Amino acid sequence: MDKIEVKFGHRIKELRLKQNISQEELAFRCQLSKNYVSDVERGTRNVTLKVVEKFAQGLKVPVHILFRW
């Protein structure tokens, strides 16, 4: 079973690709670095709730959508 960081990262990448935006664009929208977004998508970052909220805002989805896998 995948760790939650990996599941979350895959979900962020899935939603980003559905919107056809780059990691750089998502990073800009979320006020994060491109490297941070990349780390999250690879499951190597343990994000805070504030960062979860930034991803939801950047992807223009409710927070709970980020946890549907």
PDB file of N, CA and C in Angstrom:
ATOM      1  N   MET A   1       0.841  -1.190   0.000  1.00  0.00           N
ATOM      2  CA  MET A   1       0.000   0.000   0.000  1.00  0.00           C
ATOM      3  C   MET A   1       0.884   1.251   0.000  1.00  0.00           C
ATOM      4  N   ASP A   2       0.568   2.175  -0.895  1.00  0.00           N
ATOM      5  CA  ASP A   2       1.351   3.410  -1.002  1.00  0.00           C
ATOM      6  C   ASP A   2       1.181   4.273   0.236  1.00  0.00           C
ATOM      7  N   LYS A   3       2.241   4.997   0.552  1.00  0.00           N
ATOM      8  CA  LYS A   3       2.170   5.967   1.636  1.00  0.00           C
ATOM      9  C   LYS A   3       1.259   7.110   1.211  1.00  0.00           C
ATOM     10  N   ILE A   4       0.690   7.791   2.175  1.00  0.00           N
ATOM     11  CA  ILE A   4      -0.249   8.874   1.865  1.00  0.00           C
ATOM     12  C   ILE A   4       0.428   9.994   1.083  1.00  0.00           C
ATOM     13  N   GLU A   5       1.720  10.230   1.331  1.00  0.00           N
ATOM     14  CA  GLU A   5       2.436  11.259   0.582  1.00  0.00           C
ATOM     15  C   GLU A   5       2.473  10.931  -0.912  1.00  0.00           C
ATOM     16  N   VAL A   6       2.643   9.643  -1.232  1.00  0.00           N
ATOM     17  CA  VAL A   6       2.679   9.204  -2.627  1.00  0.00           C
ATOM     18  C   VAL A   6       1.295   9.320  -3.251  1.00  0.00           C
ATOM     19  N   LYS A   7       0.268   8.885  -2.537  1.00  0.00           N
ATOM     20  CA  LYS A   7      -1.105   8.991  -3.050  1.00  0.00           C
ATOM     21  C   LYS A   7      -1.487  10.444  -3.305  1.00  0.00           C
ATOM     22  N   PHE A   8      -1.144  11.307  -2.345  1.00  0.00           N
ATOM     23  CA  PHE A   8      -1.460  12.729  -2.480  1.00  0.00           C
ATOM     24  C   PHE A   8      -0.723  13.319  -3.683  1.00  0.00           C
ATOM     25  N   GLY A   9       0.540  12.997  -3.821  1.00  0.00           N
ATOM     26  CA  GLY A   9       1.333  13.497  -4.941  1.00  0.00           C
ATOM     27  C   GLY A   9       0.795  13.062  -6.283  1.00  0.00           C
ATOM     28  N   HIS A  10       0.388  11.800  -6.374  1.00  0.00           N
ATOM     29  CA  HIS A  10      -0.197  11.308  -7.627  1.00  0.00           C
ATOM     30  C   HIS A  10      -1.496  12.040  -7.945  1.00  0.00           C
ATOM     31  N   ARG A  11      -2.264  12.333  -6.915  1.00  0.00           N
ATOM     32  CA  ARG A  11      -3.532  13.044  -7.122  1.00  0.00           C
ATOM     33  C   ARG A  11      -3.292  14.477  -7.602  1.00  0.00           C
ATOM     34  N   ILE A  12      -2.314  15.141  -7.003  1.00  0.00           N
ATOM     35  CA  ILE A  12      -1.987  16.502  -7.436  1.00  0.00           C
ATOM     36  C   ILE A  12      -1.572  16.483  -8.902  1.00  0.00           C
ATOM     37  N   LYS A  13      -0.714  15.543  -9.264  1.00  0.00           N
ATOM     38  CA  LYS A  13      -0.258  15.450 -10.652  1.00  0.00           C
ATOM     39  C   LYS A  13      -1.425  15.153 -11.591  1.00  0.00           C
ATOM     40  N   GLU A  14      -2.293  14.235 -11.186  1.00  0.00           N
ATOM     41  CA  GLU A  14      -3.459  13.887 -12.005  1.00  0.00           C
ATOM     42  C   GLU A  14      -4.327  15.120 -12.267  1.00  0.00           C
ATOM     43  N   LEU A  15      -4.628  15.868 -11.225  1.00  0.00           N
ATOM     44  CA  LEU A  15      -5.466  17.056 -11.370  1.00  0.00           C
ATOM     45  C   LEU A  15      -4.763  18.129 -12.197  1.00  0.00           C
ATOM     46  N   ARG A  16      -3.469  18.275 -12.009  1.00  0.00           N
ATOM     47  CA  ARG A  16      -2.696  19.259 -12.783  1.00  0.00           C
ATOM     48  C   ARG A  16      -2.725  18.912 -14.268  1.00  0.00           C
ATOM     49  N   LEU A  17      -2.513  17.640 -14.584  1.00  0.00           N
ATOM     50  CA  LEU A  17      -2.507  17.226 -15.982  1.00  0.00           C
ATOM     51  C   LEU A  17      -3.887  17.343 -16.617  1.00  0.00           C
ATOM     52  N   LYS A  18      -4.945  17.084 -15.848  1.00  0.00           N
ATOM     53  CA  LYS A  18      -6.306  17.262 -16.369  1.00  0.00           C
ATOM     54  C   LYS A  18      -6.561  18.710 -16.767  1.00  0.00           C
ATOM     55  N   GLN A  19      -5.930  19.626 -16.051  1.00  0.00           N
ATOM     56  CA  GLN A  19      -6.094  21.049 -16.362  1.00  0.00           C
ATOM     57  C   GLN A  19      -5.064  21.522 -17.386  1.00  0.00           C
ATOM     58  N   ASN A  20      -4.192  20.611 -17.794  1.00  0.00           N
ATOM     59  CA  ASN A  20      -3.178  20.901 -18.809  1.00  0.00           C
ATOM     60  C   ASN A  20      -2.299  22.088 -18.423  1.00  0.00           C
ATOM     61  N   ILE A  21      -1.830  22.076 -17.167  1.00  0.00           N
ATOM     62  CA  ILE A  21      -0.917  23.124 -16.720  1.00  0.00           C
ATOM     63  C   ILE A  21       0.405  22.495 -16.290  1.00  0.00           C
ATOM     64  N   SER A  22       1.454  23.273 -16.376  1.00  0.00           N
ATOM     65  CA  SER A  22       2.786  22.798 -16.011  1.00  0.00           C
ATOM     66  C   SER A  22       2.983  22.866 -14.499  1.00  0.00           C
ATOM     67  N   GLN A  23       4.028  22.206 -14.043  1.00  0.00           N
ATOM     68  CA  GLN A  23       4.390  22.321 -12.630  1.00  0.00           C
ATOM     69  C   GLN A  23       4.713  23.772 -12.301  1.00  0.00           C
ATOM     70  N   GLU A  24       5.349  24.447 -13.223  1.00  0.00           N
ATOM     71  CA  GLU A  24       5.703  25.849 -13.015  1.00  0.00           C
ATOM     72  C   GLU A  24       4.457  26.717 -12.842  1.00  0.00           C
ATOM     73  N   GLU A  25       3.440  26.496 -13.665  1.00  0.00           N
ATOM     74  CA  GLU A  25       2.194  27.258 -13.557  1.00  0.00           C
ATOM     75  C   GLU A  25       1.492  26.949 -12.237  1.00  0.00           C
ATOM     76  N   LEU A  26       1.452  25.669 -11.867  1.00  0.00           N
ATOM     77  CA  LEU A  26       0.824  25.319 -10.589  1.00  0.00           C
ATOM     78  C   LEU A  26       1.581  25.943  -9.427  1.00  0.00           C
ATOM     79  N   ALA A  27       2.892  25.907  -9.491  1.00  0.00           N
ATOM     80  CA  ALA A  27       3.704  26.521  -8.434  1.00  0.00           C
ATOM     81  C   ALA A  27       3.393  28.008  -8.306  1.00  0.00           C
ATOM     82  N   PHE A  28       3.277  28.683  -9.441  1.00  0.00           N
ATOM     83  CA  PHE A  28       2.942  30.110  -9.437  1.00  0.00           C
ATOM     84  C   PHE A  28       1.580  30.339  -8.787  1.00  0.00           C
ATOM     85  N   ARG A  29       0.602  29.554  -9.194  1.00  0.00           N
ATOM     86  CA  ARG A  29      -0.757  29.704  -8.642  1.00  0.00           C
ATOM     87  C   ARG A  29      -0.793  29.450  -7.137  1.00  0.00           C
ATOM     88  N   CYS A  30       0.043  28.528  -6.672  1.00  0.00           N
ATOM     89  CA  CYS A  30       0.044  28.137  -5.258  1.00  0.00           C
ATOM     90  C   CYS A  30       1.042  28.932  -4.423  1.00  0.00           C
ATOM     91  N   GLN A  31       1.820  29.781  -5.076  1.00  0.00           N
ATOM     92  CA  GLN A  31       2.883  30.533  -4.406  1.00  0.00           C
ATOM     93  C   GLN A  31       3.884  29.587  -3.737  1.00  0.00           C
ATOM     94  N   LEU A  32       4.284  28.572  -4.506  1.00  0.00           N
ATOM     95  CA  LEU A  32       5.275  27.597  -4.071  1.00  0.00           C
ATOM     96  C   LEU A  32       6.356  27.527  -5.145  1.00  0.00           C
ATOM     97  N   SER A  33       7.472  26.899  -4.834  1.00  0.00           N
ATOM     98  CA  SER A  33       8.509  26.738  -5.853  1.00  0.00           C
ATOM     99  C   SER A  33       8.179  25.531  -6.732  1.00  0.00           C
ATOM    100  N   LYS A  34       8.695  25.557  -7.949  1.00  0.00           N
ATOM    101  CA  LYS A  34       8.505  24.439  -8.868  1.00  0.00           C
ATOM    102  C   LYS A  34       9.106  23.164  -8.280  1.00  0.00           C
ATOM    103  N   ASN A  35      10.249  23.297  -7.612  1.00  0.00           N
ATOM    104  CA  ASN A  35      10.884  22.131  -6.992  1.00  0.00           C
ATOM    105  C   ASN A  35      10.002  21.536  -5.897  1.00  0.00           C
ATOM    106  N   TYR A  36       9.328  22.387  -5.155  1.00  0.00           N
ATOM    107  CA  TYR A  36       8.431  21.907  -4.101  1.00  0.00           C
ATOM    108  C   TYR A  36       7.283  21.113  -4.715  1.00  0.00           C
ATOM    109  N   VAL A  37       6.679  21.652  -5.775  1.00  0.00           N
ATOM    110  CA  VAL A  37       5.583  20.954  -6.457  1.00  0.00           C
ATOM    111  C   VAL A  37       6.072  19.611  -6.981  1.00  0.00           C
ATOM    112  N   SER A  38       7.245  19.596  -7.573  1.00  0.00           N
ATOM    113  CA  SER A  38       7.828  18.352  -8.086  1.00  0.00           C
ATOM    114  C   SER A  38       8.015  17.338  -6.960  1.00  0.00           C
ATOM    115  N   ASP A  39       8.543  17.784  -5.841  1.00  0.00           N
ATOM    116  CA  ASP A  39       8.741  16.891  -4.683  1.00  0.00           C
ATOM    117  C   ASP A  39       7.414  16.324  -4.189  1.00  0.00           C
ATOM    118  N   VAL A  40       6.394  17.163  -4.138  1.00  0.00           N
ATOM    119  CA  VAL A  40       5.067  16.703  -3.700  1.00  0.00           C
ATOM    120  C   VAL A  40       4.541  15.643  -4.656  1.00  0.00           C
ATOM    121  N   GLU A  41       4.637  15.911  -5.941  1.00  0.00           N
ATOM    122  CA  GLU A  41       4.120  14.963  -6.932  1.00  0.00           C
ATOM    123  C   GLU A  41       4.854  13.627  -6.877  1.00  0.00           C
ATOM    124  N   ARG A  42       6.116  13.640  -6.485  1.00  0.00           N
ATOM    125  CA  ARG A  42       6.874  12.394  -6.360  1.00  0.00           C
ATOM    126  C   ARG A  42       6.669  11.718  -4.997  1.00  0.00           C
ATOM    127  N   GLY A  43       5.961  12.394  -4.104  1.00  0.00           N
ATOM    128  CA  GLY A  43       5.677  11.811  -2.796  1.00  0.00           C
ATOM    129  C   GLY A  43       6.818  11.906  -1.813  1.00  0.00           C
ATOM    130  N   THR A  44       7.735  12.850  -2.046  1.00  0.00           N
ATOM    131  CA  THR A  44       8.884  12.988  -1.144  1.00  0.00           C
ATOM    132  C   THR A  44       8.737  14.128  -0.152  1.00  0.00           C
ATOM    133  N   ARG A  45       7.601  14.792  -0.162  1.00  0.00           N
ATOM    134  CA  ARG A  45       7.314  15.879   0.787  1.00  0.00           C
ATOM    135  C   ARG A  45       6.108  15.515   1.630  1.00  0.00           C
ATOM    136  N   ASN A  46       6.188  15.852   2.898  1.00  0.00           N
ATOM    137  CA  ASN A  46       5.058  15.697   3.801  1.00  0.00           C
ATOM    138  C   ASN A  46       4.472  17.098   3.988  1.00  0.00           C
ATOM    139  N   VAL A  47       3.381  17.383   3.295  1.00  0.00           N
ATOM    140  CA  VAL A  47       2.839  18.742   3.254  1.00  0.00           C
ATOM    141  C   VAL A  47       2.032  19.073   4.502  1.00  0.00           C
ATOM    142  N   THR A  48       1.943  20.365   4.781  1.00  0.00           N
ATOM    143  CA  THR A  48       1.120  20.850   5.885  1.00  0.00           C
ATOM    144  C   THR A  48      -0.296  21.120   5.382  1.00  0.00           C
ATOM    145  N   LEU A  49      -1.202  21.341   6.292  1.00  0.00           N
ATOM    146  CA  LEU A  49      -2.574  21.674   5.908  1.00  0.00           C
ATOM    147  C   LEU A  49      -2.633  22.988   5.135  1.00  0.00           C
ATOM    148  N   LYS A  50      -1.750  23.929   5.458  1.00  0.00           N
ATOM    149  CA  LYS A  50      -1.724  25.197   4.730  1.00  0.00           C
ATOM    150  C   LYS A  50      -1.345  24.968   3.270  1.00  0.00           C
ATOM    151  N   VAL A  51      -0.418  24.046   3.031  1.00  0.00           N
ATOM    152  CA  VAL A  51      -0.012  23.741   1.660  1.00  0.00           C
ATOM    153  C   VAL A  51      -1.125  22.992   0.934  1.00  0.00           C
ATOM    154  N   VAL A  52      -1.831  22.114   1.624  1.00  0.00           N
ATOM    155  CA  VAL A  52      -2.979  21.434   1.024  1.00  0.00           C
ATOM    156  C   VAL A  52      -3.980  22.478   0.551  1.00  0.00           C
ATOM    157  N   GLU A  53      -4.234  23.460   1.368  1.00  0.00           N
ATOM    158  CA  GLU A  53      -5.157  24.527   1.000  1.00  0.00           C
ATOM    159  C   GLU A  53      -4.657  25.311  -0.215  1.00  0.00           C
ATOM    160  N   LYS A  54      -3.343  25.569  -0.269  1.00  0.00           N
ATOM    161  CA  LYS A  54      -2.770  26.272  -1.421  1.00  0.00           C
ATOM    162  C   LYS A  54      -2.958  25.467  -2.703  1.00  0.00           C
ATOM    163  N   PHE A  55      -2.763  24.139  -2.624  1.00  0.00           N
ATOM    164  CA  PHE A  55      -2.971  23.302  -3.806  1.00  0.00           C
ATOM    165  C   PHE A  55      -4.431  23.341  -4.241  1.00  0.00           C
ATOM    166  N   ALA A  56      -5.348  23.284  -3.299  1.00  0.00           N
ATOM    167  CA  ALA A  56      -6.768  23.336  -3.640  1.00  0.00           C
ATOM    168  C   ALA A  56      -7.103  24.656  -4.330  1.00  0.00           C
ATOM    169  N   GLN A  57      -6.591  25.740  -3.811  1.00  0.00           N
ATOM    170  CA  GLN A  57      -6.843  27.045  -4.418  1.00  0.00           C
ATOM    171  C   GLN A  57      -6.186  27.139  -5.790  1.00  0.00           C
ATOM    172  N   GLY A  58      -4.955  26.659  -5.904  1.00  0.00           N
ATOM    173  CA  GLY A  58      -4.242  26.713  -7.171  1.00  0.00           C
ATOM    174  C   GLY A  58      -4.895  25.875  -8.256  1.00  0.00           C
ATOM    175  N   LEU A  59      -5.471  24.744  -7.853  1.00  0.00           N
ATOM    176  CA  LEU A  59      -6.147  23.863  -8.805  1.00  0.00           C
ATOM    177  C   LEU A  59      -7.634  24.200  -8.944  1.00  0.00           C
ATOM    178  N   LYS A  60      -8.097  25.141  -8.135  1.00  0.00           N
ATOM    179  CA  LYS A  60      -9.494  25.602  -8.162  1.00  0.00           C
ATOM    180  C   LYS A  60     -10.477  24.462  -7.920  1.00  0.00           C
ATOM    181  N   VAL A  61     -10.176  23.689  -6.869  1.00  0.00           N
ATOM    182  CA  VAL A  61     -11.050  22.589  -6.455  1.00  0.00           C
ATOM    183  C   VAL A  61     -11.225  22.648  -4.939  1.00  0.00           C
ATOM    184  N   PRO A  62     -12.307  22.073  -4.418  1.00  0.00           N
ATOM    185  CA  PRO A  62     -12.451  21.980  -2.957  1.00  0.00           C
ATOM    186  C   PRO A  62     -11.369  21.051  -2.386  1.00  0.00           C
ATOM    187  N   VAL A  63     -10.988  21.293  -1.169  1.00  0.00           N
ATOM    188  CA  VAL A  63      -9.918  20.508  -0.532  1.00  0.00           C
ATOM    189  C   VAL A  63     -10.195  19.011  -0.602  1.00  0.00           C
ATOM    190  N   HIS A  64     -11.421  18.600  -0.367  1.00  0.00           N
ATOM    191  CA  HIS A  64     -11.700  17.159  -0.309  1.00  0.00           C
ATOM    192  C   HIS A  64     -11.415  16.443  -1.640  1.00  0.00           C
ATOM    193  N   ILE A  65     -11.454  17.168  -2.742  1.00  0.00           N
ATOM    194  CA  ILE A  65     -11.159  16.577  -4.051  1.00  0.00           C
ATOM    195  C   ILE A  65      -9.710  16.093  -4.115  1.00  0.00           C
ATOM    196  N   LEU A  66      -8.829  16.752  -3.386  1.00  0.00           N
ATOM    197  CA  LEU A  66      -7.409  16.371  -3.389  1.00  0.00           C
ATOM    198  C   LEU A  66      -7.185  15.002  -2.755  1.00  0.00           C
ATOM    199  N   PHE A  67      -8.160  14.518  -2.001  1.00  0.00           N
ATOM    200  CA  PHE A  67      -8.004  13.258  -1.281  1.00  0.00           C
ATOM    201  C   PHE A  67      -8.866  12.131  -1.870  1.00  0.00           C
ATOM    202  N   ARG A  68      -9.333  12.298  -3.072  1.00  0.00           N
ATOM    203  CA  ARG A  68     -10.096  11.241  -3.750  1.00  0.00           C
ATOM    204  C   ARG A  68      -9.171  10.420  -4.622  1.00  0.00           C
ATOM    205  N   TRP A  69      -8.804   9.286  -4.132  1.00  0.00           N
ATOM    206  CA  TRP A  69      -8.013   8.375  -4.943  1.00  0.00           C
ATOM    207  C   TRP A  69      -8.650   7.062  -4.834  1.00  0.00           C
TER     208      TRP A  69
END
